[in-house]
Tab-separated table of N, CA, C and O in Angstrom:
chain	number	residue	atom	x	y	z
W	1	UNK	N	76.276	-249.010	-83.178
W	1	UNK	CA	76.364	-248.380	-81.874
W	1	UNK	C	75.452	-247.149	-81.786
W	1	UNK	O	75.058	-246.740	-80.694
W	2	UNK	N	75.092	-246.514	-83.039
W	2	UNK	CA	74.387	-245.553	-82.687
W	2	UNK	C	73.156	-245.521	-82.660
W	2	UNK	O	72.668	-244.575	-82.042
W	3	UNK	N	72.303	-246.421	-83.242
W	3	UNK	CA	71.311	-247.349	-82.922
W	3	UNK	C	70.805	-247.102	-81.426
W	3	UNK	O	69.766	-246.630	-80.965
W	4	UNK	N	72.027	-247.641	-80.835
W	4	UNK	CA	71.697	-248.140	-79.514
W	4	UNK	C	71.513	-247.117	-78.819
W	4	UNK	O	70.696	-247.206	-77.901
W	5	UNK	N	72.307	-245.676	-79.077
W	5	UNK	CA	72.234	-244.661	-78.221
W	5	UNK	C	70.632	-243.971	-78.374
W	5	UNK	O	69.794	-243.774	-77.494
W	6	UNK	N	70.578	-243.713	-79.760
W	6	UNK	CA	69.074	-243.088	-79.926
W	6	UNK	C	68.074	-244.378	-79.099
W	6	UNK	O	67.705	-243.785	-78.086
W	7	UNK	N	67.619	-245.462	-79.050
W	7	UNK	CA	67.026	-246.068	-78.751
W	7	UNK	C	67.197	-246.083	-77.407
W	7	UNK	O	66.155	-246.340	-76.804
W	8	UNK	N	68.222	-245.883	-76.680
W	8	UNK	CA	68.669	-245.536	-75.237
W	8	UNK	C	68.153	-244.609	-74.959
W	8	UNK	O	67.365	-244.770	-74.027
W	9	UNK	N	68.272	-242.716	-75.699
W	9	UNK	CA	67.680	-241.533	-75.031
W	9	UNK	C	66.126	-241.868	-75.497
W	9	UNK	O	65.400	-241.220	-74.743
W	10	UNK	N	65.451	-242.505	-76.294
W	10	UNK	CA	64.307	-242.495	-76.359
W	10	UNK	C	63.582	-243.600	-75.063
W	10	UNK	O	62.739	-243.092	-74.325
W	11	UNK	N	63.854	-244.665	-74.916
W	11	UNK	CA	64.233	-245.019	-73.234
W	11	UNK	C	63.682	-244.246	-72.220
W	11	UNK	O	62.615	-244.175	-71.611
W	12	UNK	N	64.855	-243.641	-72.240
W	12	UNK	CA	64.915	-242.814	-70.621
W	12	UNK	C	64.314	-241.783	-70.676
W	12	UNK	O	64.156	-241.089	-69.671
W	13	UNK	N	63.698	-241.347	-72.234
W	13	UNK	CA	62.288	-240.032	-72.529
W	13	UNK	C	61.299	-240.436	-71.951
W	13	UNK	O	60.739	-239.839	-71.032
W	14	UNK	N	60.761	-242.157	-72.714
W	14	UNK	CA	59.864	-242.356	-71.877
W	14	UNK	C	59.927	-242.723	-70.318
W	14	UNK	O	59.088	-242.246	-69.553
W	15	UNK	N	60.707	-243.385	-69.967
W	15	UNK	CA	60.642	-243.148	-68.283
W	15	UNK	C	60.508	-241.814	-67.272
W	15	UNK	O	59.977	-241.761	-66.163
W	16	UNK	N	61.205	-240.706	-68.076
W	16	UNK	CA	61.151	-239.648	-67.645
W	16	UNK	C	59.496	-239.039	-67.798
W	16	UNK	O	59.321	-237.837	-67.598
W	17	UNK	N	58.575	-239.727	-68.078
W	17	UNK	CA	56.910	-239.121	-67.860
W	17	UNK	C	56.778	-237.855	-68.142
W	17	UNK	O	55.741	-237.282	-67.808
W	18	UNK	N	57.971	-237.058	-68.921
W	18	UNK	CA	57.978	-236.160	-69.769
W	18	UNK	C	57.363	-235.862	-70.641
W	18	UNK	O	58.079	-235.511	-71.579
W	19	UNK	N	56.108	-235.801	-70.886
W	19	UNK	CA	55.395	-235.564	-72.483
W	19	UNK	C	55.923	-235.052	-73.698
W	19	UNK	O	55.829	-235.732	-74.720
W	20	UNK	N	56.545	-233.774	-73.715
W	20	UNK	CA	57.716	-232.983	-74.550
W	20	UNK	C	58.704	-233.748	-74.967
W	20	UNK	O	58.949	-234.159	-76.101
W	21	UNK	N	59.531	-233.991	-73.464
W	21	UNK	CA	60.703	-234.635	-74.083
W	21	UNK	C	60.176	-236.449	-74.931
W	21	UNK	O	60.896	-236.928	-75.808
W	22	UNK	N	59.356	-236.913	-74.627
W	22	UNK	CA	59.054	-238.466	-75.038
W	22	UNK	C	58.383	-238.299	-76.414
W	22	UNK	O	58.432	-239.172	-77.280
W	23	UNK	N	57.761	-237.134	-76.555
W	23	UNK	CA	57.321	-237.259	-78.195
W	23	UNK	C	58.818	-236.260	-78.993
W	23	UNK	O	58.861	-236.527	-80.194
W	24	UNK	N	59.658	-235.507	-78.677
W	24	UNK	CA	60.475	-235.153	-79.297
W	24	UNK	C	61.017	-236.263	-79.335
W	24	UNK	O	61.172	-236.264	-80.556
W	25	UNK	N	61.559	-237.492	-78.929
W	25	UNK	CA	62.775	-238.229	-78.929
W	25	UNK	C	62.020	-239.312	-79.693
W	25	UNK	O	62.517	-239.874	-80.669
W	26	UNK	N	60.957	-239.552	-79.280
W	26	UNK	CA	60.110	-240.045	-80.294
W	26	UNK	C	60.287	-239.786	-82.086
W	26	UNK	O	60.741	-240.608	-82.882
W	27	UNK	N	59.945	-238.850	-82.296
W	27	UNK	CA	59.883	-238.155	-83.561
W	27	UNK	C	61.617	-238.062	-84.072
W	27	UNK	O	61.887	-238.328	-85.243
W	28	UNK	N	62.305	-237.815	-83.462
W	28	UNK	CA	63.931	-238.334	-83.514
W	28	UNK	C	64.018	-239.183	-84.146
W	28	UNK	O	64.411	-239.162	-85.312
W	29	UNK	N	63.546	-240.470	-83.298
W	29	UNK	CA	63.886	-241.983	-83.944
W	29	UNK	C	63.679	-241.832	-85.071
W	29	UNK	O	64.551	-241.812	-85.940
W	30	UNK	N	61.648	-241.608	-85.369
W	30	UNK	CA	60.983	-241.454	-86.653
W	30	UNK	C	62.120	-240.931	-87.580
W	30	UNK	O	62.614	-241.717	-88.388
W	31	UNK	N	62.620	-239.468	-87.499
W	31	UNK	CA	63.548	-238.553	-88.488
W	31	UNK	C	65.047	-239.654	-88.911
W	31	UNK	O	65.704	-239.808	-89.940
W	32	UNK	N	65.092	-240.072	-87.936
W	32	UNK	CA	66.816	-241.053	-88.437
W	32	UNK	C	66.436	-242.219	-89.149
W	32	UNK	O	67.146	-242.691	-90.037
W	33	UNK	N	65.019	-242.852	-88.696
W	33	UNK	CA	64.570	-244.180	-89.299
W	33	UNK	C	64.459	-243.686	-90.661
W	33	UNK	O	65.015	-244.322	-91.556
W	34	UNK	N	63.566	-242.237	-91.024
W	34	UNK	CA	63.173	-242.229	-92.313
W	34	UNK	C	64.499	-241.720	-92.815
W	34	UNK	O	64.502	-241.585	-94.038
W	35	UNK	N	65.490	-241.440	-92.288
W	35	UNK	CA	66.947	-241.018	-93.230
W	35	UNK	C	67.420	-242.361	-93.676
W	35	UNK	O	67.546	-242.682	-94.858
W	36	UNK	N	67.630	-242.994	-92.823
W	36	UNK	CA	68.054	-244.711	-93.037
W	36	UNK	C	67.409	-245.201	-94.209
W	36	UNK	O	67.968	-245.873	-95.075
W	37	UNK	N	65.840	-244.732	-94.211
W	37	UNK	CA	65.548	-245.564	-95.269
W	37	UNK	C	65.875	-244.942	-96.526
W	37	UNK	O	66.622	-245.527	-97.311
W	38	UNK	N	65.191	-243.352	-96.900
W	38	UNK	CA	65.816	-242.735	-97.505
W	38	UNK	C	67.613	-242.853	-98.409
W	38	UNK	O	67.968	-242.774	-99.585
W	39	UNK	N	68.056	-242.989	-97.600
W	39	UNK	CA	69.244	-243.437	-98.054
W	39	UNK	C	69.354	-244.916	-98.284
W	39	UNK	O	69.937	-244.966	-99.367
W	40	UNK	N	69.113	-246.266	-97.860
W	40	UNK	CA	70.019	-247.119	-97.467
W	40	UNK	C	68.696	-248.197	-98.720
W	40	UNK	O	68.936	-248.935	-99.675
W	41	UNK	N	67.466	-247.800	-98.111
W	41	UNK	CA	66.258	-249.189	-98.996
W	41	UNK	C	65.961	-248.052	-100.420
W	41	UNK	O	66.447	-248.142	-101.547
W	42	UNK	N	65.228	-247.257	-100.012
W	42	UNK	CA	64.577	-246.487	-101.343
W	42	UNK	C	63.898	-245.505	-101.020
W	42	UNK	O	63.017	-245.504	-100.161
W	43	UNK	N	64.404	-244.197	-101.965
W	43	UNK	CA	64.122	-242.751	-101.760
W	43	UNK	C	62.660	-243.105	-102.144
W	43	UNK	O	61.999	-243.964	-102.729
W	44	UNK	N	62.479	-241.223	-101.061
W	44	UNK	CA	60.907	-241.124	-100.882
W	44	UNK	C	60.406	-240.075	-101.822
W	44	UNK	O	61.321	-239.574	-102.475
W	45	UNK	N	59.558	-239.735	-102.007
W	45	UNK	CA	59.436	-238.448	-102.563
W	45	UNK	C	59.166	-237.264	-101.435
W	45	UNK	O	58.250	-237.443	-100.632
W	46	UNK	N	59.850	-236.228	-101.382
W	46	UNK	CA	59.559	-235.017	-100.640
W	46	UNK	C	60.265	-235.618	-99.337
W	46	UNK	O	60.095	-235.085	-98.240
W	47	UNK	N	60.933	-236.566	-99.477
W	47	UNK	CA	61.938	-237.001	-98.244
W	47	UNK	C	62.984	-235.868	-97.407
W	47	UNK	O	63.040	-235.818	-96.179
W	48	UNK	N	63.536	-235.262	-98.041
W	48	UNK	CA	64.225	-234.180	-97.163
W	48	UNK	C	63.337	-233.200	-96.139
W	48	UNK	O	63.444	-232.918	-94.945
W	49	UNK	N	62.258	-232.763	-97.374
W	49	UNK	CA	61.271	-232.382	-96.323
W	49	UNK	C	60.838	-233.011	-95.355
W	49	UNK	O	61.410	-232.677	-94.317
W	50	UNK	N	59.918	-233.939	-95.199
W	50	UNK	CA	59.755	-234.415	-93.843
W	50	UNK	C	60.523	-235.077	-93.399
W	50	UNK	O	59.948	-235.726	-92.526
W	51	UNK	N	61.958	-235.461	-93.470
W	51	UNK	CA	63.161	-235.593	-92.640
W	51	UNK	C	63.580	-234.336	-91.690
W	51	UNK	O	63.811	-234.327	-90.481
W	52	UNK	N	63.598	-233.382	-92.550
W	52	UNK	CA	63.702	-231.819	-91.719
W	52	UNK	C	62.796	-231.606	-90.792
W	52	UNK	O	63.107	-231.422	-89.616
W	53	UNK	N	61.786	-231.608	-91.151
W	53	UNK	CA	60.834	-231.455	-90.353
W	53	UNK	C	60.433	-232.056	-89.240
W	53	UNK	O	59.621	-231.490	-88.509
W	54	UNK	N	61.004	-233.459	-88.898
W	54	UNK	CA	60.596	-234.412	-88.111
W	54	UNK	C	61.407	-233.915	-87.502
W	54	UNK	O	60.979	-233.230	-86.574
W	55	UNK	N	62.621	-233.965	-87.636
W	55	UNK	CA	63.917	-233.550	-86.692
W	55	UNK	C	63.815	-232.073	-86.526
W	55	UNK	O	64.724	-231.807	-85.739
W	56	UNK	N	63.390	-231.307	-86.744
W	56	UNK	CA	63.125	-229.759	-86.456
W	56	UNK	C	62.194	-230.019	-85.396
W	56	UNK	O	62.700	-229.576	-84.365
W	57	UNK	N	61.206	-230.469	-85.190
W	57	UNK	CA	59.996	-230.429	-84.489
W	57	UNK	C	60.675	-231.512	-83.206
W	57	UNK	O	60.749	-231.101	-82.048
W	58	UNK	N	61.047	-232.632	-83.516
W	58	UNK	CA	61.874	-233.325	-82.229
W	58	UNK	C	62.744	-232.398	-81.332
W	58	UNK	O	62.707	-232.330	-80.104
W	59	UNK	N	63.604	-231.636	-82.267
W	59	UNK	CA	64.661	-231.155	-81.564
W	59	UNK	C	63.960	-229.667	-80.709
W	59	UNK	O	64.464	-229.155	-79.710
W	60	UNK	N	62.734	-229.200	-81.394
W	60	UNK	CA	62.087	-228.022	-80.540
W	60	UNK	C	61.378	-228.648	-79.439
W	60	UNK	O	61.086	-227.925	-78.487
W	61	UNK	N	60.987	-230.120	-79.406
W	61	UNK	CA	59.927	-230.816	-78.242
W	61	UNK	C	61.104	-230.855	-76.718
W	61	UNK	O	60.662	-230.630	-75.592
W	62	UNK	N	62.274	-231.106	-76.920
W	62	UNK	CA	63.374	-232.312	-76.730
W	62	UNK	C	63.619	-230.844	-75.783
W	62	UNK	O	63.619	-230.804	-74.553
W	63	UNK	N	63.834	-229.612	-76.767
W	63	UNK	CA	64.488	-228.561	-75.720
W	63	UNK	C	63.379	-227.869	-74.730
W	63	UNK	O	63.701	-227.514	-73.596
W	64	UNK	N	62.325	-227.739	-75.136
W	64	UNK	CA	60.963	-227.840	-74.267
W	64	UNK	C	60.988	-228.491	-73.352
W	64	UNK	O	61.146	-227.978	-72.244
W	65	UNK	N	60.825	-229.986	-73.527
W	65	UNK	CA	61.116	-230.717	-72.321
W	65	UNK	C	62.492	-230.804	-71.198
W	65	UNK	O	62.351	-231.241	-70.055
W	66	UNK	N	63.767	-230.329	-71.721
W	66	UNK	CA	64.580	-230.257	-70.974
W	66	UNK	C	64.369	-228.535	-70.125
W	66	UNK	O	65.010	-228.309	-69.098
W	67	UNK	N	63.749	-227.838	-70.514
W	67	UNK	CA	63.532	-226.564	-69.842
W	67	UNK	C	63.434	-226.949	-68.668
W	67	UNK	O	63.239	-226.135	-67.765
């Protein structure tokens, strides 16, 4: 189910012709996909880091665009 929700607000980012918000929600997906894998197929090296980072930088685009 939660799948569906991120893939839902990334959706309606891009419909919204938002630039900000469509590459933050963008980069979202990216940050949960690479946790998924991280955890679930096979660790990365320096994985926390650019997990943080992806989702740091989404979540600063995401509130940009909702301004």
């Amino acid at each position: 189910a939660y799948i569906i929700i991120i893939i839902f607000m990334l959706y309606l980012s891009l419909l919204s012709n938002n630039y900000y918000l469509s590459v933050g929600a963008s980069l979202f997906v990216i940050s949960d996909m690479l946790l998924a894998w991280d955890y679930f197929v096979r660790p990365f090296k320096y994985a926390s880091l650019v997990i943080i980072w992806t989702y740091f930088i989404a979540q600063l685009l995401i509130a940009i665009g909702i301004e």
